[in-house]
Amino acid sequence: MSTFQAPKGTYDLTPPRSATFLAVREAISAPLRDSGYGYIETPGFENVELFARGVGESTDIVTKEMYTLTTKGGSQLALRPEGTASVLRAALEANLHKAGNLPVKLWYSGSYYRYERPQAGRYRHFSQVGAEAIGTEDPVLDAELIILADQAYRSLGLRQFRILLNSLGDKECRPVYREALQTFLRDLDLDEETRRRIEINPLRVLDDKRADVQKQLTDAPKLRDYLCDACKAYHEEVRALITAAGVVFEDDEKLVRGLDYYTRTTFEFVHDGLGSQSAVGGGGRYDGLSEMIGGPELPSVGWALGVDRTVLALEAEGVELDLPATTSVYAVPLGEEARRVLFGVVTELRRAGIAADFAFGGRGLKGAMKSANRSGARYTLVAGERDLAEGVVQLKDMESGEQTAVPLTEAAAELAKRLG
Ligand code: HAM
């Protein structure tokens, strides 16, 4: 193993590709910030208990994939595998739900950790941007979130994604369905582990990818037939609202999701260019989560979009983001005196809000001009001894190649004018 290798299932973000990640985070969060969502940041780890109770003791995330640790003080902590439970915990701790302004709308961006088998698009450390709307049961809120995710993907130029939509029922109708499903599943020819799953989390069995299992599921009872009238009406309203917004979706009654807290609306965003790890985002309503973690009744809805997979989706579609060069002016000093003088000009430009960089290390003209080119700067400033003696610097327009001598004292102002 090379000493410089990042841990298995992880990778580093380095320039220039890292700029795409920043742009994706920005593009996903922009519609949220414009829609009344406030920024929240929570710790990278929480008490294990929060996820065990919140995400669910029967999920793979909790039983197999959590990075847990015991502190020197004896606390059981876990690196966060997802954001929803943490955000809700933080909102409850800060009493945001009592400020008389429901729903509490929050967005977040950060690193998450799951001990999964690494493969393309599936990592042990990954990044999400998420949104949670806490404390209100209103189909318009579910619709808002789905529409904002669609807007985010579209603003990035993604087109080959699909929205899968389902309703998982509520605490009235889901238990009835669950029992009917269990009765059906118990009669099938299934292996031991799947049999255990029937007892703990039967809906997950519907998600089984194996053909021999799927074949036996054709006549399984459908959740759709068990939804109570209130859930049915709620779901129809969500569907009508996103349809009215012109957002295309597919009904997917097999959509179950890998976290236990969901009720009613659930959805996933999938991209067809990604192979088996096709979910670029997912979410839904979680009306019971607050009570599961010891809080009051706070019906809520949210989603999280995977930044890593969104970048892979952009690459799969061949979308090049229009990322403007970060440097506008690049200074190339020739000699000691020019170094001091041009560094002064660069500092002045930066203070005026103009992005400027500098050829460090006293390199020759040729190498420095290469760096200037690579920086994407629109202008370079070059000065040698003779220029300084005349009180000028050479200002070169890197697009037209045109070069003009500008009085040193006016260089910053001239650049500010040209760069608008
Ligand atoms: P999730 O479906 O587990 O939901 O994750 C959301 C997204 O995070 C996935 O669609 C995927 O893009 C990305 N993701 C998950 N695991 C990995 C991984 N191992 N490697 C790379 N990307 C990954 C949640 O986390 C819920 N908290 C979403 C939510 C918010 N529901 C309600 N509010």
PDB file of C-alpha atoms in Angstrom, residues 7 36 52 66-67 77 98 136 149 159-160 164 167 181 240 291 301 311 320 342-343 349 362 368 373 381 405-406:
ATOM      1  CA  PRO A   7      -8.583   4.930   3.106  1.00  0.00           C
ATOM      2  CA  GLY A  36     -36.993  30.127   2.917  1.00  0.00           C
ATOM      3  CA  ALA A  52     -30.512   3.344  16.281  1.00  0.00           C
ATOM      4  CA  MET A  66     -22.330   2.551  11.040  1.00  0.00           C
ATOM      5  CA  TYR A  67     -18.883   3.664  12.090  1.00  0.00           C
ATOM      6  CA  LEU A  77     -20.819   7.616  19.304  1.00  0.00           C
ATOM      7  CA  LYS A  98     -41.488  26.393  19.480  1.00  0.00           C
ATOM      8  CA  THR A 136     -46.128  20.672   9.196  1.00  0.00           C
ATOM      9  CA  ALA A 149     -34.830  19.096  -6.294  1.00  0.00           C
ATOM     10  CA  ARG A 159     -31.732  15.745 -18.116  1.00  0.00           C
ATOM     11  CA  GLN A 160     -31.540  11.942 -17.839  1.00  0.00           C
ATOM     12  CA  LEU A 164     -39.892   7.858  -8.600  1.00  0.00           C
ATOM     13  CA  SER A 167     -46.704   6.524  -0.580  1.00  0.00           C
ATOM     14  CA  LEU A 181     -47.510  -8.883   3.445  1.00  0.00           C
ATOM     15  CA  ALA A 240     -51.565  16.850  -8.578  1.00  0.00           C
ATOM     16  CA  GLU A 291     -41.599  10.868  18.592  1.00  0.00           C
ATOM     17  CA  VAL A 301     -40.592  15.942   5.099  1.00  0.00           C
ATOM     18  CA  VAL A 311     -21.096  14.776 -10.247  1.00  0.00           C
ATOM     19  CA  GLU A 320     -19.591  20.486 -18.654  1.00  0.00           C
ATOM     20  CA  LEU A 342       3.941  43.801  -8.636  1.00  0.00           C
ATOM     21  CA  PHE A 343       3.117  42.063  -5.372  1.00  0.00           C
ATOM     22  CA  LEU A 349      -6.278  44.397  -6.802  1.00  0.00           C
ATOM     23  CA  GLY A 362      11.278  34.124  -9.228  1.00  0.00           C
ATOM     24  CA  ALA A 368       5.581  32.171 -15.581  1.00  0.00           C
ATOM     25  CA  ASN A 373      -2.231  30.695 -19.202  1.00  0.00           C
ATOM     26  CA  LEU A 381       0.791  42.139 -15.750  1.00  0.00           C
ATOM     27  CA  ALA A 405       2.257  49.821 -21.329  1.00  0.00           C
ATOM     28  CA  VAL A 406       0.266  51.321 -18.472  1.00  0.00           C
TER      29      VAL A 406
END
